mmCIF file of C-alpha atoms in Angstrom:
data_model
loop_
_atom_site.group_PDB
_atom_site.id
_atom_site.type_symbol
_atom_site.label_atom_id
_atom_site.label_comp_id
_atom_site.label_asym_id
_atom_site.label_seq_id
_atom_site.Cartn_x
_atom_site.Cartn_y
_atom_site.Cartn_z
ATOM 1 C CA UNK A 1 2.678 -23.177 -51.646
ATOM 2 C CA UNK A 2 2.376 -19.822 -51.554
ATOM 3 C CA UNK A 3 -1.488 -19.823 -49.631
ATOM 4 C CA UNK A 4 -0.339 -21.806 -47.144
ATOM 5 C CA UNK A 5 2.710 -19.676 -45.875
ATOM 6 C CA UNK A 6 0.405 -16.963 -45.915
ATOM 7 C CA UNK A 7 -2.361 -18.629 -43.651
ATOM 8 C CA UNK A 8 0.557 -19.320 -41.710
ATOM 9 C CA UNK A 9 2.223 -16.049 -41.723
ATOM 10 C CA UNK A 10 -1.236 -14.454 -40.471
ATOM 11 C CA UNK A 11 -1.726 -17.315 -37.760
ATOM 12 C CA UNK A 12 1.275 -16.087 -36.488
ATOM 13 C CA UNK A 13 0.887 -12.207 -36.207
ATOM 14 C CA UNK A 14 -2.511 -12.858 -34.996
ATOM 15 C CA UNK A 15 -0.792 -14.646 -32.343
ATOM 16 C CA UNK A 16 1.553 -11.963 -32.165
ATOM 17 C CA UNK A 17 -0.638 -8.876 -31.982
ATOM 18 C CA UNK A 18 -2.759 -10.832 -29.484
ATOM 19 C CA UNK A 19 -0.208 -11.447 -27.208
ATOM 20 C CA UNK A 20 0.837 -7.227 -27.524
ATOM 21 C CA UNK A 21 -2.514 -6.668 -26.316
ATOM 22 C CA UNK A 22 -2.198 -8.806 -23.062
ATOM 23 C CA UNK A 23 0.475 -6.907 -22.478
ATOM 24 C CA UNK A 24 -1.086 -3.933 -22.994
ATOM 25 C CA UNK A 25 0.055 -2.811 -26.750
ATOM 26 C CA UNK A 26 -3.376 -1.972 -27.912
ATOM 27 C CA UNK A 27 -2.445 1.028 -29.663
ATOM 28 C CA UNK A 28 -0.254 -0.876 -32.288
ATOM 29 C CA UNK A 29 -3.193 -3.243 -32.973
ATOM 30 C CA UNK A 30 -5.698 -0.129 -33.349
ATOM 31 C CA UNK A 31 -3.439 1.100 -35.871
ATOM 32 C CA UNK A 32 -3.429 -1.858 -38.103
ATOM 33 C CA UNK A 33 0.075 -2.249 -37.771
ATOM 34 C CA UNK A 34 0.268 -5.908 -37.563
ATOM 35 C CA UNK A 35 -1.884 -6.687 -40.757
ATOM 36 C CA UNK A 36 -0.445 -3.815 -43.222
ATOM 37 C CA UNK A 37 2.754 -5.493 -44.426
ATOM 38 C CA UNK A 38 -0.093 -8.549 -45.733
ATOM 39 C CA UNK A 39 -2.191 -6.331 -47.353
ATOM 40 C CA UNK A 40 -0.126 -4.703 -49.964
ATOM 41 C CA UNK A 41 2.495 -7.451 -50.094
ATOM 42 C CA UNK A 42 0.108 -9.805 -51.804
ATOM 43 C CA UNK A 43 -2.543 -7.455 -53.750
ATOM 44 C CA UNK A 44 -2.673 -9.549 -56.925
ATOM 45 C CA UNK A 45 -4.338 -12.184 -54.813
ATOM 46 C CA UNK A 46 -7.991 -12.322 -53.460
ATOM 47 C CA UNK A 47 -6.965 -13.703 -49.718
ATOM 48 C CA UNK A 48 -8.913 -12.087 -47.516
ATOM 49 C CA UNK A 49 -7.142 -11.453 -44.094
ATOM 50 C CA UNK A 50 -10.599 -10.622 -42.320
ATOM 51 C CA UNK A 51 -11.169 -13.647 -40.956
ATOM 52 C CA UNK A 52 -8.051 -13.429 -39.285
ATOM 53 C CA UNK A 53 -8.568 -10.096 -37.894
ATOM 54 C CA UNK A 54 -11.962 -11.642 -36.313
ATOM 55 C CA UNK A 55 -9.987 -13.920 -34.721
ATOM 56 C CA UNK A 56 -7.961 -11.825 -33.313
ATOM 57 C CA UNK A 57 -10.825 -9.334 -32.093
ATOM 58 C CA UNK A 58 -12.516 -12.511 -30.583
ATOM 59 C CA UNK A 59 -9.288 -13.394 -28.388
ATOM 60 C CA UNK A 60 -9.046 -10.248 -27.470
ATOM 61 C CA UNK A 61 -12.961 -9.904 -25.779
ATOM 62 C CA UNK A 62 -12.500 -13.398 -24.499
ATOM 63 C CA UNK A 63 -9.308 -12.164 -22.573
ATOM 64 C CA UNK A 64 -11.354 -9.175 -21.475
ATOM 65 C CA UNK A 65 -13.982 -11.160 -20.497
ATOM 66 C CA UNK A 66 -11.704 -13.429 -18.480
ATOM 67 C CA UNK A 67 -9.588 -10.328 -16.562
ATOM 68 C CA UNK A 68 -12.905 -9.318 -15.475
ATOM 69 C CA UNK A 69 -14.001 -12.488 -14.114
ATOM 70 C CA UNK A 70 -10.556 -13.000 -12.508
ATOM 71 C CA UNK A 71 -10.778 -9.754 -10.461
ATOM 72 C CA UNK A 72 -14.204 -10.756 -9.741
ATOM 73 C CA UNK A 73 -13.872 -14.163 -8.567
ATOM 74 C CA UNK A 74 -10.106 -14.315 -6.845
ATOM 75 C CA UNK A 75 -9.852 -12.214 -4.080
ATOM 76 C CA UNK A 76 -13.487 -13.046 -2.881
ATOM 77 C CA UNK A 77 -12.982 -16.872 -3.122
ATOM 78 C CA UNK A 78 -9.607 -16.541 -1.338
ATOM 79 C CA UNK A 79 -11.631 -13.694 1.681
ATOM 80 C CA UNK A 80 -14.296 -16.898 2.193
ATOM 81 C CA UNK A 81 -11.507 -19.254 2.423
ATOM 82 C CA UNK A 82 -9.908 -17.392 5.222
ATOM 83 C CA UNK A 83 -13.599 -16.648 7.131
ATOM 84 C CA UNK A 84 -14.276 -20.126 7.260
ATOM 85 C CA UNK A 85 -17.391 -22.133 8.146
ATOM 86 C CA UNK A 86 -19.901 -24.930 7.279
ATOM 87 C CA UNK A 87 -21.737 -22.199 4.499
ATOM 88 C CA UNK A 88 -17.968 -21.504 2.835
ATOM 89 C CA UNK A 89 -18.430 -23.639 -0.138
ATOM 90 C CA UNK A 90 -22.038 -22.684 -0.798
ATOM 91 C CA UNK A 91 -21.117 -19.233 -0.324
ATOM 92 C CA UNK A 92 -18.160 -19.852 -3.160
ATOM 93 C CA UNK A 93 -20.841 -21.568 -5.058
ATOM 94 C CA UNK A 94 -23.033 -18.767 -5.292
ATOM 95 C CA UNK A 95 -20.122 -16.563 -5.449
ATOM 96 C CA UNK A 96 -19.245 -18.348 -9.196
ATOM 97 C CA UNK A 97 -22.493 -18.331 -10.277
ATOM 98 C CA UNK A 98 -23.679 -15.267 -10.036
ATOM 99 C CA UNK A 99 -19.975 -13.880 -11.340
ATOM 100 C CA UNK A 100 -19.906 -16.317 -14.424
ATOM 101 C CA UNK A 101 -23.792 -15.084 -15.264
ATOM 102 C CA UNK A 102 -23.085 -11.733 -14.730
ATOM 103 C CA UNK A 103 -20.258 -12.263 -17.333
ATOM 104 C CA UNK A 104 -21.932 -13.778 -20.214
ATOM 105 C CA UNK A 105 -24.672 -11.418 -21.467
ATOM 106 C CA UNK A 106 -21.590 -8.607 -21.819
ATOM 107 C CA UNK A 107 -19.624 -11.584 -23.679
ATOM 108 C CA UNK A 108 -22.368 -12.860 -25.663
ATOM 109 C CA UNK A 109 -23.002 -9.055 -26.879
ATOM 110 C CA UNK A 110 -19.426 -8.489 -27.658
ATOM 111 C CA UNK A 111 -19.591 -12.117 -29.611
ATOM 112 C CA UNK A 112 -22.805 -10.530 -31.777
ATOM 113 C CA UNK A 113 -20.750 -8.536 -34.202
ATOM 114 C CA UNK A 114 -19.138 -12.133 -35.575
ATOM 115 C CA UNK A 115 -20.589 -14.669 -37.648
ATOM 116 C CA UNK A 116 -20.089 -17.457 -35.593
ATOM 117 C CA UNK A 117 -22.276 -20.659 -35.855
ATOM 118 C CA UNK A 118 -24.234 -21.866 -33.097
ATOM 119 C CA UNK A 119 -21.235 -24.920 -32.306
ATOM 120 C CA UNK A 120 -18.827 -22.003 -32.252
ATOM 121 C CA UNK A 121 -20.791 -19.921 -30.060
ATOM 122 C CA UNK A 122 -22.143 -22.357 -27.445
ATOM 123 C CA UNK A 123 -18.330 -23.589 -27.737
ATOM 124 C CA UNK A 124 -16.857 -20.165 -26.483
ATOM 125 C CA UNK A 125 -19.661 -19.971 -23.933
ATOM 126 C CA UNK A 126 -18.554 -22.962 -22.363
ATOM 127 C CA UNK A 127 -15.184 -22.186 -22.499
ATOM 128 C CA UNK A 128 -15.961 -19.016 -20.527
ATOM 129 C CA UNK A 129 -17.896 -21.216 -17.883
ATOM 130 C CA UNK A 130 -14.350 -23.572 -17.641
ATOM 131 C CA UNK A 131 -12.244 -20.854 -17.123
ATOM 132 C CA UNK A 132 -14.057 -19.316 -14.215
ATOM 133 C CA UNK A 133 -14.511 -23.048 -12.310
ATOM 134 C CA UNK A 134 -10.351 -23.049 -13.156
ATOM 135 C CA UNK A 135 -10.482 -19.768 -11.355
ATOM 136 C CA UNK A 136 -11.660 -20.895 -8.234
ATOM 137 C CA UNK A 137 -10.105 -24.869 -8.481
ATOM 138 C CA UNK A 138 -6.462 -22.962 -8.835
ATOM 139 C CA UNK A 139 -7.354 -19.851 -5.799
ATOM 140 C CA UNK A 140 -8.572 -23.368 -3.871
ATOM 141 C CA UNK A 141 -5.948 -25.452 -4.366
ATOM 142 C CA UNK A 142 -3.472 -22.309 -3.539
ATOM 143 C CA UNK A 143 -4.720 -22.272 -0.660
ATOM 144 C CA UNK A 144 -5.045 -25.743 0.626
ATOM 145 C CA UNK A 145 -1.267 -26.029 0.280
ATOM 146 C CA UNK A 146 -1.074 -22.785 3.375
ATOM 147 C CA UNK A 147 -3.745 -25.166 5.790
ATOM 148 C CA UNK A 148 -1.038 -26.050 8.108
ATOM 149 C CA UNK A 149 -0.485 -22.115 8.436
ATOM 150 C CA UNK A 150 -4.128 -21.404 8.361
ATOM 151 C CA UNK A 151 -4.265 -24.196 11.578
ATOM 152 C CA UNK A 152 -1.911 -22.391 13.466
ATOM 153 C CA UNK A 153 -3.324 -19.200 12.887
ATOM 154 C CA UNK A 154 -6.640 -20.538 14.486
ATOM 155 C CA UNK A 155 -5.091 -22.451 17.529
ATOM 156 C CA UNK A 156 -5.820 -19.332 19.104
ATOM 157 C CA UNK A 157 -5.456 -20.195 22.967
ATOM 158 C CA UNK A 158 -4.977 -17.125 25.357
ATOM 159 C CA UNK A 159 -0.581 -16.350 26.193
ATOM 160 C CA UNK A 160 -1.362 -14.550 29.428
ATOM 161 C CA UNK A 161 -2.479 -17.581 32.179
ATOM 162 C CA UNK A 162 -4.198 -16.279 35.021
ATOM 163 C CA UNK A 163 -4.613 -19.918 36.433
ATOM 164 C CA UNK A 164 -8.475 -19.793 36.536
ATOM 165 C CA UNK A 165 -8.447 -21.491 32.550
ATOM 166 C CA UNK A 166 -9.142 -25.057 31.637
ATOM 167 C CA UNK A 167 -6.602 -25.226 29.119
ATOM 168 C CA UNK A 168 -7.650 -29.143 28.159
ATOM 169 C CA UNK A 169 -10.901 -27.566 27.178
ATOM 170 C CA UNK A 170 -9.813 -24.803 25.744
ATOM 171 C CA UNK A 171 -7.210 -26.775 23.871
ATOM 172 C CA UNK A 172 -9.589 -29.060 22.592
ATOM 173 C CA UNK A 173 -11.736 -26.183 21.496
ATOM 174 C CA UNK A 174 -9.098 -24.612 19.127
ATOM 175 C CA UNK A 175 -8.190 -28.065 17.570
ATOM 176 C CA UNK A 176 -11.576 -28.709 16.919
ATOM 177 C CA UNK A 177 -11.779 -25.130 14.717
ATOM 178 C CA UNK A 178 -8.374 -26.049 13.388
ATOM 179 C CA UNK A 179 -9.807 -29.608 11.968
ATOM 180 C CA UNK A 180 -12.989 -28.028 10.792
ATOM 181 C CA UNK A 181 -10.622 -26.066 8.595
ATOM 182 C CA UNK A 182 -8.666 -28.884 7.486
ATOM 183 C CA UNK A 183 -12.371 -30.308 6.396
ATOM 184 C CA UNK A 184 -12.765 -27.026 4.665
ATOM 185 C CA UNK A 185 -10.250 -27.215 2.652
ATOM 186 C CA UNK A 186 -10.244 -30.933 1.921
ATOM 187 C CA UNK A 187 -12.032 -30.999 -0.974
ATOM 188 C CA UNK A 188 -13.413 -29.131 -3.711
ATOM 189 C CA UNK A 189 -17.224 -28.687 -3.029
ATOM 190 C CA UNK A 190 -18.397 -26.830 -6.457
ATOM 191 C CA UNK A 191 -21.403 -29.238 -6.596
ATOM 192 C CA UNK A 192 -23.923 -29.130 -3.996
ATOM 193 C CA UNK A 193 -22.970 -32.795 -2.599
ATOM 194 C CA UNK A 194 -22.345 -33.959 0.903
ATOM 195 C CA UNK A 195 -19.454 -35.235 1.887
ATOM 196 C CA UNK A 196 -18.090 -37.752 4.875
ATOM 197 C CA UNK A 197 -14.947 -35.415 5.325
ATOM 198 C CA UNK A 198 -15.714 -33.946 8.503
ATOM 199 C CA UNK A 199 -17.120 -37.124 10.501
ATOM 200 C CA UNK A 200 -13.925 -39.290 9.281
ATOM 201 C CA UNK A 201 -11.299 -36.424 10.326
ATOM 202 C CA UNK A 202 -13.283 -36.150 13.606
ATOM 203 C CA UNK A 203 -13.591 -39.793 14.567
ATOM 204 C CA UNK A 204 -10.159 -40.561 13.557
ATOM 205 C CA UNK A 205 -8.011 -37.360 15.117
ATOM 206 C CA UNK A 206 -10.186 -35.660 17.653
ATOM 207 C CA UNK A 207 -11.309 -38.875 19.140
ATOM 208 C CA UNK A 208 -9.069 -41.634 17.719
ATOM 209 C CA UNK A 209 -5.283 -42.423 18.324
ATOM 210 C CA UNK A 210 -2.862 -40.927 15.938
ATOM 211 C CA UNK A 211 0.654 -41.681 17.164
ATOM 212 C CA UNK A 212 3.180 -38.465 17.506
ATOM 213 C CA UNK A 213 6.474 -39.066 15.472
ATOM 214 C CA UNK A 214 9.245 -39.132 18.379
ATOM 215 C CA UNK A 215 6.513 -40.932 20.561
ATOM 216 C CA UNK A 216 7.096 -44.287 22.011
ATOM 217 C CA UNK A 217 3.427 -44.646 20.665
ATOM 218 C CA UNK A 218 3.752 -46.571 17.518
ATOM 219 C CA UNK A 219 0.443 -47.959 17.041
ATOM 220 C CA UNK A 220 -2.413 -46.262 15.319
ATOM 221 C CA UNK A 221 -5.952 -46.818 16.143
ATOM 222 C CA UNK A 222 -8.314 -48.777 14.048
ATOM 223 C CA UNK A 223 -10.611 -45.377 13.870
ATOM 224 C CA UNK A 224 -7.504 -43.829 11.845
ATOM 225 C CA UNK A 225 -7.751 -46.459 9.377
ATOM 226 C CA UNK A 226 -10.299 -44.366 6.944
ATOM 227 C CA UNK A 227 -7.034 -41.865 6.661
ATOM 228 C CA UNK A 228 -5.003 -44.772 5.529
ATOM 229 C CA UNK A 229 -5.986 -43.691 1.751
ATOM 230 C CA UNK A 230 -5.037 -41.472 -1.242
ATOM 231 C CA UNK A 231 -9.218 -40.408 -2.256
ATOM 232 C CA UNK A 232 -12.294 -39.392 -0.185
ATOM 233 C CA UNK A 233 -15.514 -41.838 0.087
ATOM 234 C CA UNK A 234 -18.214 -39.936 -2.008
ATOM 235 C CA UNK A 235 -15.342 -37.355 -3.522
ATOM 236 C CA UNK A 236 -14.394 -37.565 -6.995
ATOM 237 C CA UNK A 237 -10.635 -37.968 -7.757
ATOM 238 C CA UNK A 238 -9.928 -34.599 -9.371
ATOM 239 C CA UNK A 239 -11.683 -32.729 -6.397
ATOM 240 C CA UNK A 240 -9.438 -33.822 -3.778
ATOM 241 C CA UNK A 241 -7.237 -31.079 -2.468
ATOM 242 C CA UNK A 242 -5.855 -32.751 0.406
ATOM 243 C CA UNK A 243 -5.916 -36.789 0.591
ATOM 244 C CA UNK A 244 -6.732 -38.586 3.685
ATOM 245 C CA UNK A 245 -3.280 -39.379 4.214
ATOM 246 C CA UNK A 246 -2.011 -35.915 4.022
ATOM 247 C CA UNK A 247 -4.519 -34.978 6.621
ATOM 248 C CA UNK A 248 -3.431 -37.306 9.248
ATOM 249 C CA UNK A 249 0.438 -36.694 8.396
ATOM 250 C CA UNK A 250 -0.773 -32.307 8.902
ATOM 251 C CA UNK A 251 -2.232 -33.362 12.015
ATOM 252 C CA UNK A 252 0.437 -34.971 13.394
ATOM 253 C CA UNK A 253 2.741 -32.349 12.654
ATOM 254 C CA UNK A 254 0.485 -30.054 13.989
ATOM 255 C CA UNK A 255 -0.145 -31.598 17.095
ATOM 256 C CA UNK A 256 4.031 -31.815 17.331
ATOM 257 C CA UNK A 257 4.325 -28.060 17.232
ATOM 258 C CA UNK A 258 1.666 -26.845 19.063
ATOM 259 C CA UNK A 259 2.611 -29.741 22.020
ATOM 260 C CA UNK A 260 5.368 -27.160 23.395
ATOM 261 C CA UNK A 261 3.121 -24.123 23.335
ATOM 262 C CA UNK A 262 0.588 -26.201 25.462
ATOM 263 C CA UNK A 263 3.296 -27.186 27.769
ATOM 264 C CA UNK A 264 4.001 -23.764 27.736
ATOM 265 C CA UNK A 265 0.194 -22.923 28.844
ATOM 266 C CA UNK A 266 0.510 -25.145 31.802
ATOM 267 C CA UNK A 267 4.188 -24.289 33.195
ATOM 268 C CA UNK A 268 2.567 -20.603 33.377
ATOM 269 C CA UNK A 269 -0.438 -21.755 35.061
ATOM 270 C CA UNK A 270 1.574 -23.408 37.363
ATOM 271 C CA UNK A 271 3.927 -20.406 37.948
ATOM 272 C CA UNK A 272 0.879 -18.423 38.613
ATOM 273 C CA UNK A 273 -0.319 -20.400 41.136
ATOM 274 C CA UNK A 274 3.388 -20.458 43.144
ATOM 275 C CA UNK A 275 3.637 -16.562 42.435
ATOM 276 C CA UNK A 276 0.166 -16.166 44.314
ATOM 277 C CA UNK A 277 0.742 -18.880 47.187
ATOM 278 C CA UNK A 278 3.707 -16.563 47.699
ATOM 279 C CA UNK A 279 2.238 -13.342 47.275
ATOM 280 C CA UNK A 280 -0.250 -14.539 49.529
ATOM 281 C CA UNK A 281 1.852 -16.036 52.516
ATOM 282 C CA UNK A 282 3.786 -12.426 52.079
ATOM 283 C CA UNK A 283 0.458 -10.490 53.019
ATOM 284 C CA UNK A 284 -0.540 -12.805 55.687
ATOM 285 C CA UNK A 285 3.242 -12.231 56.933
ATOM 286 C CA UNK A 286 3.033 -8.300 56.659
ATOM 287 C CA UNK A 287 -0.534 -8.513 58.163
ATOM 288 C CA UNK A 288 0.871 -10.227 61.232
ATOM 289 C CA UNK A 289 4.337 -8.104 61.396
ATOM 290 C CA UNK A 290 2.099 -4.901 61.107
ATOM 291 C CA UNK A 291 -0.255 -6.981 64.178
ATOM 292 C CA UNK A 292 2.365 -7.333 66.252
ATOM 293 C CA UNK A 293 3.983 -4.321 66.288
ATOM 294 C CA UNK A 294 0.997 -2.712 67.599
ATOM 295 C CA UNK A 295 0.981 -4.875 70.439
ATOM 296 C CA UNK A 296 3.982 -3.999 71.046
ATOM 297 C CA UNK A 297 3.322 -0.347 70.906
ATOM 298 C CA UNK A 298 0.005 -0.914 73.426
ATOM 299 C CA UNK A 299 1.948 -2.649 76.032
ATOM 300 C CA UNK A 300 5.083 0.072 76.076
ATOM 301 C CA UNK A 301 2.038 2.439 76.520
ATOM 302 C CA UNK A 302 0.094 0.752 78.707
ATOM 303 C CA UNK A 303 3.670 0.577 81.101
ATOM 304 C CA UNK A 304 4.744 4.213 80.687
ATOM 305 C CA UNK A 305 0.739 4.951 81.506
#
């Protein structure tokens, strides 16, 4: 009985020391601290606590290894996020593969000093790989639940009207860059696949009928019907960030908020367009005032002459 308790006893300041070092205690673990209390409470016995301590070292350059890649691949994944476009994912692509390469050599040096088997090895390897896809699926999916923020931040139509604008078009132009983010950030795209994304969110809310809550519309059109679902044609399950239905229920609320600001757009428009009929009909009236009072002045001359 007395073996097992202290496997166990080790497994657990391993654990213990490990999770002093994520925290930054690294001094007590380069001291030996954690394993001295083993080592002379059981010297009649031929345990050997070493393999332990390998353990621990190996946790300890995997967690390295996996702070590095974190500062390498977060902030850049979340910067191409924000500058979107049709390259985004195959910049994020590259992005992880040339991160998660540049990682391994410097983990598969630090690995060199243990006597791992090849299972063990190609096992931590992979591991390595997983956590730096989790990297990006988590920054990803963090920031698929802000699109409706991002959407707003890109309806980017001018707040001073002169009256010379076309707000339809330009209205249409800034929804269109507001669904191509929403296509962005869809799905996960860390294989180089093609998707359907964009032509189904196009077809069915640029050009199709998707009824505004409040509306008297209650009817959907039939080219909305490809939203009416919880996956993405050609998209595997656990890549979905944002379902079909989710989209169209974003758009509408979209669409609900931004309706006032366009109103908005076209009272000023129109209250440009009074303000200069008026400031017009005031110079025409000044012009002829200011005309008439020189006739005026001509004729008194003309009769004291």
């Amino acid at each position: 009985y007395v073996q097992p308790t202290h496997q166990c006893m080790l497994g657990h300041l391993r654990s213990r020391a490990f999770e002093h070092f994520k925290k930054g205690l690294e001094n007590s673990f380069n001291k030996g601290e954690p394993f001295v209390v083993i080592d002379t409470a059981i010297q009649q016995t031929n345990w050997d606590p070493t393999k332990v301590r390998e353990k621990l070292r190996r946790d300890i350059e995997a967690h390295a290894t996996s702070k590095q890649l974190s500062e390498a691949l977060i902030e850049p994944v979340e910067s191409l996020l924000d500058v979107f476009g049709r390259d985004t994912w195959a910049s994020i692509r590259r992005l992880l593969r040339c991160e998660t390469e540049s990682a391994l050599p410097k983990f598969s040096t630090s690995l060199s000093g243990f006597e791992l088997d090849q299972a063990t090895y190609n096992g931590m390897v992979l591991d390595l790989r997983q956590f730096a896809r989790s990297l990006v699926e988590k920054k990803a999916k963090e920031e698929a639940g802000k699109v409706l923020i991002r959407i707003h931040d890109n309806d980017s139509m001018p707040r001073v009207w002169t009256g010379k604008e076309d707000i339809r078009k330009i209205t249409k132009d800034a929804r269109a860059t507001s669904l191509k983010i929403l296509f962005v950030m869809a799905a996960l795209r860390l294989e180089d696949k093609s998707d359907k994304i964009e032509n189904v969110l196009f077809s069915s809310l640029m050009d199709g009928i998707v009824s505004v809550p409040g509306s008297q519309q209650s009817s959907v059109g039939i080219s909305t019907y490809p939203l009416a679902s919880n996956i993405w044609e050609e998209v595997s399950p656990k890549d979905v960030l944002i379902t079909p239905v989710q989209c169209k229920f974003l758009w509408r609320h979209f669409k609900t908020e931004t309706k006032y600001t366009m109103t908005q757009a076209i009272s000023s428009q129109v209250c440009y367009f009074f303000r200069t009929i008026v400031l017009l009909f005031g110079c025409i009236e000044a012009i002829s005032y200011h005309q008439r009072c020189n006739n005026v002045k001509e004729r008194g001359h003309r009769t004291c002459c």
